[in-house]
Amino acid sequence: MEAHSSPHAQPAAIHVQSRPVAAMLILIGGIIAIVVSAAISICVGAADISISTVWDALFHFNADMTSHQIIRELRIPRVLAGALTGAAFAASGAIMQGMTRNPLADSGLLGINAGAGVMLAVSFAFFPGMSFVSLMLFSFVGAAAAAILVFGTGAFVKGGLTPVRLVLAGAAVTALLLAISDAIAIHYQVGRDLAFWMAGGMQGVEWAQIRIMSPWVIGCLIGAVLLSRSITLLSLGEEIAIGLGQRTGLIKTLGMLLVLILAGASVSVVGAVGFVGLIIPHVARYLVGVDYRWIIPCSAVLGALLIIVADIGARLFNPYSETPLGALIALIGVPFFLYLAMRERREL
Amino acid sequence: MVNHHLATPAELARKRRAFRILALMGGLVVAVFIISMNTGTLRLSPSEMLQTLLGSGTDQQELILYQFRLPRIVMSVLIGAGFAVSGCILQGVTRNALADPGILGINAGAGLIVILYISVMPLDNSIFLLPFLSLLGAGATAALIYSLSYRRHHGISTIRLLLVGIAVSAGIAAAMIVLTLKLNPDQFKFVQVWMAGSLLGTDWRFVTALLPWIIVLLPFVFYKSRVLDVLNLGDQTAAGLGAALNRERLYLYAAAIGLAGSCVAVGGGIAFVGLIGPHLARRLVGPNHAYLLPASAMTGALLLIVSDSLARMYEVPTGIIVAILGAPYFLYLLTRAR
């Protein structure tokens, strides 16, 4: 089994290359771009609203004006949800890829999307008509149970949570949960509802959801940045990390916990648009090098930007029946990612 | 490489053990094959089955056995073996434990064609053209991924292949989401069952369409088992040992695509066998591909016969049973550290 994860083919990749200047530019430019695209996102949609109205709605709120209501109750929560989930998916994907040293890894691999999917299938089949907030909490429970199952399979046995064991346990749990939700969906004929939800979208995001998720997501993003140095060392290989005095078991547990909260909260709000978590870390790694102290914050910024832009697209494409967010993310992300993948050969 | 020095007693013992396990698995496949002929919504007792096989059964018994059960069971064997060997090749060549036919876009390409076809054609007469078209879709996608990750003088780098595979599959998956949401409930159900993988409605024509692929490609891959062992050592070592890396890899990728593509075409998305089959086999016989490849084929066949027998009884897509049976067993094996 060892041969499959062998990172030793390229001993030259031991010293960590990074480009701090590029990373700083991405962080600053990315945040500016997020603010600009957030402003655009608030202005466009089925009803176009001018930027001065947006300003008034924020600072001279008038409850009698419909446009102020739309901005406060629909558009702003939507942009915030996009920024939070994008950052969360991308950062958790970066953590997963760093810890497993597998370019195919993302938060879905911890069973999170599939676990949320099972609970959604159960709630659509047995408790139709749940509120968004209950659906969110319900699917988070599913995500957490799946992650615990994956982590438990890997962690509580002799030899510990090796990267290979983690990805294999993740793939197996994911397949099992997908089969269960498929079976429920086919038997109770809720497949279309489930597919629509999982395809991703932010119509109907409420302030209540933002209030519940934002402290957790922001806290975990900070946690991810604090943990990033250890993740860089772990990405060099288990032996090297131990040799450098890292407590690898503790770091992996913390890392998994961060991934669970970040990705679990995001999936339960916007659905399985986890592709962000797969491609954005690769893009960030290409741009800033293999140091996770830069990859994680840059991934968060780029992920937030990607979801906000894709969500603008989802509304512009066809304002009256929104295009699934996941499809637009792929439409924007795939060509760019493909270009990077073909151009450069690089290590994790 | 075992043949370049005298075999030690330990190696001989390992070899004997691998042969014993292979023989045992072969016996199991035969046993499960026979038991599976007895199971289904209409039970045939062993004696009735024997009579029918010898040609003295009633018309109804003959119909059930020859037209419904046997083609499905033979198909399970072929598809299980095909997917598992394809996965085994890909895990060996890419040296990535998560590799399965999905990384070459096989499922995505075939699935996209199925959805496109279902969206424009009426459901009733779509059955016979569909496997052919989905084979084309799978092959075209794999060829696209391969050519995008090919560079002159360098050939195929594994990391680039994996990344390009992710990107192309994700792009196709996005197109599939958009198309899926436009389907009516009947079309949606057909696609959902196809994606989960189902052998419902298999007849001998599908079996004869799949058989040549398996008969040609499996022996070819078994013949290349030593190349896979060498590739597994890493590119530099393999090149140092004189392997013509790019050419060998191309052959192996092509074989993996042929196997998985033809299986997807007739069986739908049962590709989990391709991921799990080789891993189960590796735990049984170890990493030597001379044993691992046949063991993968038999593990895949075994898993699929059992799953499809259960699928016939409970009338659910076969792929769902494969995951529900295979995943927990696989998790159990993972918890037993090695």
XYZ file of C-alpha atoms in Angstrom:
686
model
C 0.000 0.000 0.000
C 2.878 2.320 0.786
C 3.845 2.647 -2.845
C 0.589 4.384 -3.660
C 1.227 7.418 -1.586
C 4.958 7.571 -1.969
C 6.088 11.178 -2.012
C 9.719 10.204 -2.201
C 10.056 10.151 -5.953
C 11.248 13.763 -5.859
C 13.636 14.331 -2.995
C 14.401 17.780 -4.388
C 10.975 19.039 -3.290
C 11.930 18.942 0.406
C 12.683 22.626 0.880
C 9.458 24.568 0.788
C 9.165 27.031 -2.036
C 6.845 29.962 -1.562
C 6.243 33.345 -3.111
C 5.211 35.707 -0.284
C 5.018 38.747 -2.581
C 2.604 37.028 -4.935
C 0.648 35.816 -1.932
C 0.344 39.320 -0.458
C -0.782 40.651 -3.843
C -3.428 37.923 -4.069
C -4.659 38.627 -0.550
C -4.912 42.406 -1.056
C -6.176 42.234 -4.652
C -8.538 39.408 -3.760
C -10.114 41.313 -0.890
C -10.601 44.384 -3.095
C -12.134 42.162 -5.783
C -14.429 40.578 -3.173
C -15.686 44.007 -2.063
C -16.276 45.116 -5.666
C -18.009 41.912 -6.720
C -20.076 41.903 -3.519
C -21.289 45.399 -4.427
C -22.124 44.233 -7.960
C -23.830 41.164 -6.550
C -26.065 43.328 -4.338
C -27.026 45.520 -7.308
C -27.925 42.886 -9.920
C -30.653 40.293 -10.069
C -34.295 40.018 -11.050
C -34.668 43.649 -9.884
C -31.690 45.887 -10.694
C -30.865 48.354 -7.963
C -28.547 51.376 -8.231
C -25.466 51.614 -6.054
C -26.740 54.797 -4.320
C -29.871 52.915 -3.249
C -27.626 50.213 -1.829
C -25.750 52.882 0.115
C -28.998 54.323 1.446
C -30.280 50.874 2.391
C -27.152 50.308 4.432
C -26.861 53.639 6.164
C -30.262 55.380 5.912
C -32.517 52.360 6.063
C -36.143 53.045 5.239
C -38.411 50.094 6.009
C -41.109 51.373 3.631
C -38.980 51.014 0.495
C -39.164 47.600 -1.220
C -35.670 47.953 -2.665
C -34.237 48.536 0.819
C -36.050 45.438 2.030
C -34.701 43.376 -0.884
C -31.181 44.544 -0.162
C -31.325 43.922 3.555
C -33.288 40.685 3.617
C -32.294 38.955 0.358
C -29.184 40.326 -1.287
C -26.872 40.977 1.650
C -27.364 37.608 3.359
C -26.793 36.004 -0.012
C -23.465 37.731 -0.586
C -22.356 36.990 2.959
C -23.303 33.338 2.553
C -21.325 33.194 -0.691
C -18.223 34.725 0.849
C -18.347 32.555 3.960
C -19.013 29.264 2.208
C -16.493 29.951 -0.556
C -13.771 30.714 1.947
C -14.771 27.725 4.063
C -14.854 25.195 1.196
C -11.545 26.382 -0.231
C -9.722 26.479 3.110
C -11.006 23.048 4.092
C -9.975 21.656 0.708
C -6.482 23.050 1.210
C -6.266 21.440 4.651
C -7.413 18.085 3.256
C -4.921 18.145 0.383
C -2.102 19.141 2.700
C -2.835 16.494 5.285
C -3.540 13.626 2.901
C -0.925 14.658 0.322
C -3.405 13.610 -2.317
C -4.336 15.952 -5.174
C -7.734 14.264 -5.474
C -8.688 15.106 -1.880
C -11.281 17.652 -0.833
C -13.722 18.038 2.034
C -16.150 15.689 0.271
C -13.625 12.964 0.944
C -14.334 13.160 4.662
C -17.862 12.001 3.776
C -19.259 15.446 4.487
C -21.289 15.989 1.301
C -22.587 12.428 1.322
C -23.497 12.572 5.020
C -25.410 15.796 4.520
C -27.056 14.197 1.484
C -28.370 11.229 3.477
C -29.925 13.482 6.094
C -31.455 15.655 3.368
C -32.897 12.548 1.689
C -34.319 11.427 5.044
C -35.846 14.816 5.749
C -37.322 15.144 2.233
C -38.750 11.628 2.430
C -40.079 11.616 5.991
C -40.371 15.235 7.176
C -41.268 17.294 4.112
C -41.604 21.045 4.535
C -38.831 21.653 7.053
C -37.602 25.234 7.495
C -34.243 26.191 6.026
C -32.686 26.519 9.458
C -33.802 23.052 10.568
C -32.652 21.563 7.250
C -29.289 23.197 7.784
C -28.881 21.814 11.298
C -30.182 18.422 10.197
C -27.725 18.091 7.333
C -24.869 19.300 9.508
C -25.615 16.409 11.851
C -25.314 14.049 8.860
C -22.036 15.605 7.793
C -20.645 15.313 11.319
C -21.698 11.679 11.675
C -20.042 10.805 8.354
C -16.834 12.604 9.275
C -16.708 10.860 12.645
C -17.185 7.511 10.910
C -14.321 8.225 8.492
C -12.069 9.617 11.163
C -12.914 6.798 13.580
C -12.093 4.144 10.996
C -8.700 5.688 10.473
C -7.768 6.962 13.881
C -8.615 4.342 16.466
C -6.587 1.469 15.094
C -2.995 0.423 15.228
C -0.849 2.474 12.894
C -3.088 5.524 13.224
C -4.549 7.751 10.595
C -2.198 7.370 7.659
C -3.062 9.458 4.587
C -3.819 6.342 2.540
C -6.127 4.938 5.182
C -7.899 8.273 5.537
C -8.630 8.684 1.827
C -9.725 5.066 1.465
C -12.006 5.221 4.496
C -13.395 8.478 3.113
C -14.058 6.985 -0.307
C -15.757 3.927 1.212
C -17.962 5.901 3.613
C -18.884 8.300 0.808
C -19.888 5.436 -1.483
C -21.926 3.810 1.282
C -23.785 7.005 2.169
C -24.414 7.875 -1.477
C -25.903 4.418 -1.976
C -28.160 4.889 1.053
C -29.385 8.295 -0.087
C -29.874 6.945 -3.634
C -31.929 4.074 -2.256
C -34.077 6.456 -0.177
C -34.407 8.857 -3.100
C -35.463 6.144 -5.546
C -37.869 4.468 -3.140
C -39.584 7.621 -1.890
C -39.207 9.493 -5.193
C -37.471 12.518 -3.738
C -34.508 12.253 -6.133
C -35.268 15.470 -7.981
C -35.630 17.542 -4.830
C -32.400 16.095 -3.526
C -30.531 16.671 -6.799
C -31.773 20.244 -6.912
C -30.626 20.930 -3.374
C -27.235 19.287 -3.826
C -26.667 21.099 -7.141
C -26.113 24.140 -4.982
C -27.712 27.512 -4.756
C -28.213 30.406 -2.419
C -31.766 31.422 -3.157
C -33.588 31.651 0.120
C -30.559 32.077 2.369
C -31.767 33.693 5.584
C -30.134 35.894 8.182
C -30.816 33.210 10.781
C -28.534 30.802 8.902
C -25.790 33.414 8.605
C -26.032 34.202 12.303
C -25.611 30.539 13.202
C -22.777 29.747 10.811
C -20.656 32.905 10.694
C -18.989 32.752 14.148
C -18.042 29.115 13.555
C -16.735 29.660 10.047
C -14.744 32.765 10.958
C -13.347 31.083 14.065
C -12.293 28.033 12.082
C -10.704 30.102 9.311
C -8.547 31.763 11.952
C -7.817 28.331 13.387
C -6.797 27.086 9.935
C -4.318 29.934 9.528
C -2.881 29.211 12.986
C -2.530 25.527 12.095
C -1.090 26.204 8.632
C 2.565 25.936 9.605
C 2.017 22.454 10.984
C 0.078 21.468 7.875
C 2.995 22.528 5.702
C 5.274 20.258 7.707
C 2.743 17.435 7.525
C 2.529 17.881 3.754
C 6.242 17.073 3.553
C 5.590 13.628 4.947
C 4.742 12.047 8.259
C 8.329 11.080 9.143
C 9.679 14.533 8.427
C 6.927 16.173 10.468
C 7.605 13.865 13.423
C 11.333 14.434 13.028
C 10.741 18.169 13.249
C 8.937 17.706 16.554
C 5.333 17.893 15.356
C 2.615 16.097 17.296
C 1.073 14.710 14.143
C -1.856 12.952 15.789
C -3.010 16.159 17.461
C -2.546 18.204 14.285
C -4.549 15.752 12.190
C -7.370 15.697 14.737
C -7.515 19.490 14.824
C -7.307 19.671 11.045
C -10.180 17.233 10.594
C -12.265 19.148 13.116
C -11.684 22.386 11.188
C -12.590 20.688 7.891
C -15.743 19.232 9.404
C -17.009 22.538 10.771
C -16.017 24.617 7.737
C -17.268 22.260 5.048
C -20.148 20.824 7.072
C -21.595 24.277 7.747
C -21.153 25.286 4.114
C -22.710 22.160 2.616
C -25.710 22.508 4.851
C -26.278 26.085 3.662
C -25.517 26.035 -0.076
C -25.388 22.345 -1.045
C -22.542 20.312 -2.466
C -20.598 22.926 -4.390
C -17.454 21.352 -2.961
C -15.676 21.576 -6.314
C -14.458 24.937 -4.992
C -12.560 23.021 -2.341
C -10.935 20.807 -4.945
C -9.718 23.369 -7.492
C -9.064 26.532 -5.508
C -6.256 25.052 -3.389
C -4.585 23.831 -6.592
C -4.872 27.310 -8.083
C -3.516 28.891 -4.907
C -0.663 26.399 -4.766
C 0.245 27.184 -8.333
C 0.278 30.904 -7.630
C 1.981 31.079 -4.233
C 4.043 27.890 -3.902
C 3.738 24.960 -1.536
C 3.721 26.774 1.813
C 0.336 26.306 3.473
C 0.791 29.481 5.522
C 0.087 31.256 2.233
C -2.030 28.612 0.509
C -4.748 28.573 3.187
C -5.459 32.332 3.394
C -5.132 32.742 -0.387
C -7.475 29.786 -0.941
C -10.026 31.350 1.405
C -9.929 34.672 -0.465
C -10.050 33.092 -3.928
C -12.815 30.679 -2.878
C -14.979 33.509 -1.552
C -14.415 35.446 -4.764
C -15.272 32.462 -6.968
C -18.607 31.771 -5.253
C -19.658 35.421 -5.238
C -18.849 35.766 -8.958
C -20.512 32.450 -9.803
C -23.608 33.515 -7.879
C -23.781 36.759 -9.893
C -23.620 34.557 -12.978
C -26.345 32.276 -11.628
C -28.691 35.263 -11.456
C -27.652 36.964 -14.708
C -27.732 33.782 -16.789
C -31.435 33.360 -16.291
C -32.834 35.632 -13.564
C -36.205 33.873 -13.234
C -35.139 30.243 -12.899
C -31.704 30.310 -11.388
C -28.941 28.160 -12.854
C -27.432 25.787 -10.266
C -24.482 27.419 -8.547
C -22.355 24.276 -8.796
C -22.643 24.324 -12.586
C -21.535 27.955 -12.834
C -18.628 27.403 -10.489
C -17.473 24.620 -12.787
C -18.051 26.784 -15.851
C -15.731 29.453 -14.451
C -13.349 27.174 -12.593
C -12.785 24.310 -15.018
C -11.147 26.146 -17.943
C -8.829 28.046 -15.616
C -7.928 24.939 -13.665
C -7.377 22.970 -16.855
C -5.035 25.652 -18.129
C -2.982 25.507 -14.923
C -2.966 21.710 -14.846
C -1.640 21.486 -18.383
C 0.939 24.213 -17.989
C 2.905 23.229 -14.994
C 4.028 20.097 -13.324
C 4.191 20.578 -9.629
C 4.203 18.685 -6.393
C 1.726 18.902 -3.568
C 11.708 -9.424 -10.974
C 11.392 -12.462 -8.824
C 12.955 -14.621 -11.528
C 16.385 -12.982 -11.505
C 17.490 -14.639 -8.328
C 16.804 -17.932 -6.668
C 13.520 -17.984 -4.818
C 13.919 -17.994 -1.057
C 11.746 -20.262 1.093
C 9.770 -17.220 2.231
C 9.033 -16.278 -1.357
C 7.987 -19.798 -2.170
C 5.660 -19.800 0.816
C 4.162 -16.486 -0.300
C 3.674 -17.850 -3.776
C 1.990 -20.987 -2.476
C -0.264 -18.892 -0.270
C -1.253 -16.636 -3.179
C -2.082 -19.653 -5.331
C -4.153 -21.153 -2.536
C -6.108 -17.926 -2.153
C -6.634 -17.643 -5.908
C -7.894 -21.233 -6.095
C -10.193 -20.629 -3.148
C -11.590 -17.500 -4.777
C -12.112 -19.335 -8.056
C -14.099 -21.980 -6.169
C -16.136 -19.269 -4.454
C -16.984 -17.621 -7.778
C -18.284 -20.944 -9.120
C -20.240 -21.643 -5.930
C -21.829 -18.196 -5.864
C -22.612 -18.490 -9.574
C -24.587 -21.677 -8.904
C -26.361 -20.327 -5.831
C -27.254 -17.174 -7.731
C -29.037 -19.249 -10.386
C -31.399 -20.432 -7.630
C -32.307 -17.031 -6.295
C -34.749 -14.461 -7.527
C -38.409 -13.595 -7.216
C -39.293 -17.017 -8.648
C -37.287 -19.678 -6.845
C -35.939 -22.693 -8.682
C -34.882 -25.589 -6.480
C -31.448 -27.077 -7.204
C -33.014 -30.190 -8.724
C -35.331 -28.135 -10.928
C -32.364 -26.079 -12.016
C -30.352 -29.179 -12.861
C -33.253 -30.596 -14.857
C -33.632 -27.325 -16.730
C -29.919 -27.244 -17.507
C -30.120 -30.819 -18.801
C -32.966 -29.799 -21.067
C -35.953 -31.378 -19.334
C -37.421 -28.355 -17.545
C -40.743 -26.681 -18.244
C -40.878 -23.803 -20.719
C -41.301 -21.332 -17.895
C -38.252 -22.667 -16.047
C -36.188 -22.515 -19.232
C -37.308 -18.962 -19.877
C -36.390 -17.839 -16.371
C -33.027 -19.549 -16.344
C -31.811 -18.943 -19.874
C -33.374 -15.621 -20.725
C -33.435 -13.774 -17.404
C -31.016 -15.232 -14.904
C -28.030 -16.617 -16.768
C -27.362 -13.525 -18.892
C -27.485 -11.349 -15.789
C -25.154 -13.607 -13.830
C -22.669 -13.932 -16.683
C -22.861 -10.178 -17.107
C -22.129 -9.644 -13.387
C -19.011 -11.783 -13.694
C -17.772 -9.882 -16.739
C -18.550 -6.408 -15.429
C -17.172 -7.111 -11.963
C -13.945 -8.469 -13.388
C -13.676 -5.708 -15.987
C -14.138 -2.803 -13.570
C -11.904 -4.302 -10.894
C -9.027 -5.020 -13.276
C -9.391 -1.577 -14.814
C -9.179 -0.035 -11.341
C -6.214 -2.221 -10.475
C -4.330 -1.030 -13.567
C -5.077 2.610 -12.826
C -4.086 2.353 -9.161
C -0.865 0.697 -10.273
C 0.019 3.126 -13.056
C -0.898 6.341 -11.226
C 0.310 5.033 -7.864
C -2.709 6.687 -6.296
C -4.925 4.702 -3.953
C -7.982 6.728 -4.939
C -7.635 5.998 -8.637
C -10.532 4.244 -10.336
C -12.024 4.357 -13.836
C -13.641 7.632 -12.808
C -10.304 9.484 -12.974
C -10.220 8.937 -16.732
C -13.693 10.412 -17.012
C -15.250 7.092 -18.025
C -18.376 7.459 -15.891
C -18.744 11.160 -16.594
C -18.440 10.739 -20.356
C -20.849 7.821 -20.542
C -23.270 9.511 -18.128
C -23.371 12.727 -20.134
C -24.226 10.817 -23.299
C -26.957 8.896 -21.476
C -28.534 12.104 -20.166
C -28.310 13.812 -23.558
C -29.853 10.808 -25.240
C -32.626 10.476 -22.684
C -33.441 14.190 -22.940
C -34.070 14.063 -26.675
C -35.256 10.506 -27.362
C -38.385 8.752 -26.084
C -37.616 6.233 -23.340
C -39.022 3.089 -24.948
C -36.738 2.532 -27.949
C -33.546 3.873 -26.444
C -32.304 0.581 -25.088
C -30.113 -0.820 -27.849
C -28.339 2.235 -29.154
C -27.535 3.461 -25.658
C -24.637 1.115 -24.772
C -22.933 1.894 -28.053
C -23.275 5.640 -27.586
C -22.151 5.582 -23.977
C -19.085 3.568 -24.970
C -18.296 6.327 -27.457
C -18.816 8.972 -24.761
C -16.564 7.162 -22.312
C -13.850 6.614 -24.920
C -13.959 10.191 -26.184
C -13.702 11.614 -22.667
C -10.797 9.355 -21.766
C -9.027 10.249 -25.021
C -9.580 13.946 -24.312
C -8.139 13.674 -20.804
C -5.204 11.641 -22.052
C -4.347 13.989 -24.905
C -4.688 17.105 -22.734
C -2.227 15.690 -20.245
C 0.237 14.481 -22.887
C 3.323 16.518 -23.590
C 5.825 15.807 -26.310
C 9.157 14.444 -25.065
C 7.744 14.102 -21.553
C 4.809 11.822 -22.166
C 2.195 11.541 -19.480
C 2.884 12.776 -15.988
C 0.626 11.179 -13.420
C -0.081 14.346 -11.492
C -1.119 16.149 -14.652
C -3.352 13.263 -15.680
C -5.094 13.293 -12.298
C -5.587 17.060 -12.354
C -6.839 17.140 -15.945
C -9.120 14.219 -15.092
C -10.562 16.178 -12.146
C -11.152 19.233 -14.320
C -12.768 17.437 -17.257
C -14.950 15.261 -15.028
C -16.053 18.308 -13.047
C -16.936 20.183 -16.216
C -18.999 17.260 -17.471
C -20.613 16.827 -14.050
C -21.692 20.475 -14.174
C -23.250 20.004 -17.599
C -24.982 16.908 -16.257
C -26.455 18.836 -13.307
C -27.965 21.423 -15.637
C -29.369 18.773 -17.979
C -30.636 16.566 -15.128
C -32.736 19.337 -13.634
C -34.548 19.742 -16.941
C -35.668 16.097 -17.115
C -39.218 15.000 -16.389
C -39.722 12.565 -13.471
C -39.663 9.410 -15.641
C -36.520 10.446 -17.467
C -34.968 11.471 -14.162
C -35.672 8.072 -12.668
C -34.132 6.305 -15.657
C -30.970 8.404 -15.361
C -30.828 7.938 -11.595
C -31.049 4.156 -11.913
C -28.487 4.163 -14.735
C -26.068 6.226 -12.619
C -26.480 3.944 -9.635
C -25.762 1.001 -11.950
C -28.328 -1.608 -12.812
C -28.316 -4.877 -14.736
C -32.093 -4.957 -15.098
C -33.087 -5.940 -18.632
C -29.767 -7.564 -19.509
C -30.051 -10.097 -22.324
C -27.587 -12.209 -24.267
C -26.979 -9.496 -26.844
C -25.363 -7.305 -24.191
C -23.289 -10.231 -22.977
C -21.996 -11.012 -26.466
C -21.219 -7.327 -26.994
C -19.134 -7.163 -23.819
C -17.476 -10.573 -24.009
C -14.859 -9.827 -26.724
C -13.514 -6.828 -24.788
C -13.001 -8.881 -21.659
C -11.589 -11.922 -23.491
C -9.007 -9.847 -25.341
C -8.063 -7.312 -22.683
C -7.857 -9.426 -19.511
C -5.144 -11.805 -20.817
C -3.256 -8.832 -22.263
C -3.265 -7.085 -18.888
C -2.274 -10.260 -17.036
C 0.601 -10.586 -19.502
C 1.678 -7.042 -18.562
C 1.613 -7.711 -14.821
C 5.365 -7.396 -14.466
C 5.329 -3.985 -16.165
C 2.842 -2.826 -13.536
C 5.137 -4.086 -10.787
C 8.005 -2.080 -12.263
C 5.905 1.084 -12.771
C 4.906 0.822 -9.131
C 8.510 1.370 -8.097
C 8.361 4.963 -9.313
C 9.306 6.556 -12.615
C 13.011 6.944 -12.030
C 13.550 3.405 -10.816
C 11.372 2.033 -13.590
C 13.249 3.971 -16.259
C 16.498 2.819 -14.689
C 15.333 -0.769 -15.049
C 14.824 -0.154 -18.746
C 11.069 0.056 -18.955
C 9.860 2.050 -21.957
C 7.640 4.037 -19.630
C 5.548 6.067 -22.009
C 4.692 3.265 -24.370
C 3.880 0.802 -21.596
C 1.757 3.350 -19.797
C -0.155 4.109 -22.976
C -0.932 0.402 -23.472
C -2.060 0.039 -19.895
C -4.215 3.170 -19.921
C -5.772 2.014 -23.184
C -6.546 -1.397 -21.687
C -8.064 0.226 -18.581
C -10.203 2.519 -20.736
C -11.362 -0.364 -22.931
C -12.347 -2.484 -19.956
C -14.117 0.205 -17.958
C -15.677 1.868 -20.997
C -17.250 -1.344 -22.273
C -18.479 -2.215 -18.758
C -20.005 1.220 -18.155
C -21.751 1.000 -21.493
C -23.738 -2.087 -20.511
C -23.852 -1.816 -16.713
C -24.076 1.897 -15.937
C -22.207 3.520 -13.071
C -21.211 0.521 -10.931
C -17.665 1.842 -10.885
C -17.232 1.516 -7.098
C -16.184 -2.068 -7.849
C -13.210 -0.588 -9.680
C -12.056 1.249 -6.579
C -12.732 -1.358 -3.947
C -12.040 -4.614 -5.839
C -8.289 -4.056 -6.209
C -7.945 -2.893 -2.590
C -9.710 -5.986 -1.260
C -7.560 -8.170 -3.518
C -4.383 -6.426 -2.390
C -5.210 -7.283 1.203
C -5.659 -10.901 0.245
C -2.685 -11.587 -2.027
C -0.333 -8.632 -1.625
C 1.044 -6.127 -4.116
C 2.534 -8.490 -6.737
C 0.469 -7.869 -9.875
C 0.849 -11.434 -11.181
C -1.520 -12.462 -8.358
C -3.168 -9.105 -7.738
C -4.717 -8.780 -11.193
C -6.478 -12.184 -11.253
C -7.437 -11.734 -7.602
C -8.962 -8.338 -8.447
C -10.915 -9.859 -11.305
C -12.308 -12.563 -9.047
C -13.056 -10.169 -6.168
C -14.931 -7.905 -8.561
C -16.858 -10.800 -10.080
C -17.732 -12.209 -6.653
C -18.906 -8.858 -5.310
C -21.055 -8.225 -8.347
C -22.685 -11.673 -8.524
C -23.684 -11.461 -4.856
C -24.862 -7.858 -5.185
C -26.853 -8.523 -8.321
C -28.543 -11.566 -6.787
C -29.657 -9.388 -3.884
C -30.610 -6.600 -6.286
C -32.871 -9.052 -8.136
C -34.564 -10.050 -4.908
C -35.128 -6.548 -3.543
C -35.513 -4.787 -6.903
C -33.003 -2.008 -6.323
C -30.153 -0.934 -8.631
C -27.185 -3.299 -8.367
C -24.692 -0.496 -7.743
C -26.481 0.454 -4.528
C -26.097 -3.079 -3.156
C -22.439 -3.139 -4.227
C -21.749 -0.090 -2.068
C -23.898 -1.227 0.851
C -22.156 -4.637 0.941
C -18.686 -3.606 -0.161
C -18.094 -0.410 1.782
C -18.633 -1.755 5.335
C -16.489 -4.809 4.621
C -13.814 -2.566 3.216
C -13.991 -0.299 6.276
C -13.666 -3.338 8.502
C -10.544 -4.399 6.612
C -9.127 -0.893 6.945
C -9.469 -0.983 10.713
C -7.289 -4.060 10.803
C -3.935 -2.376 10.547
C -1.182 -3.802 8.412
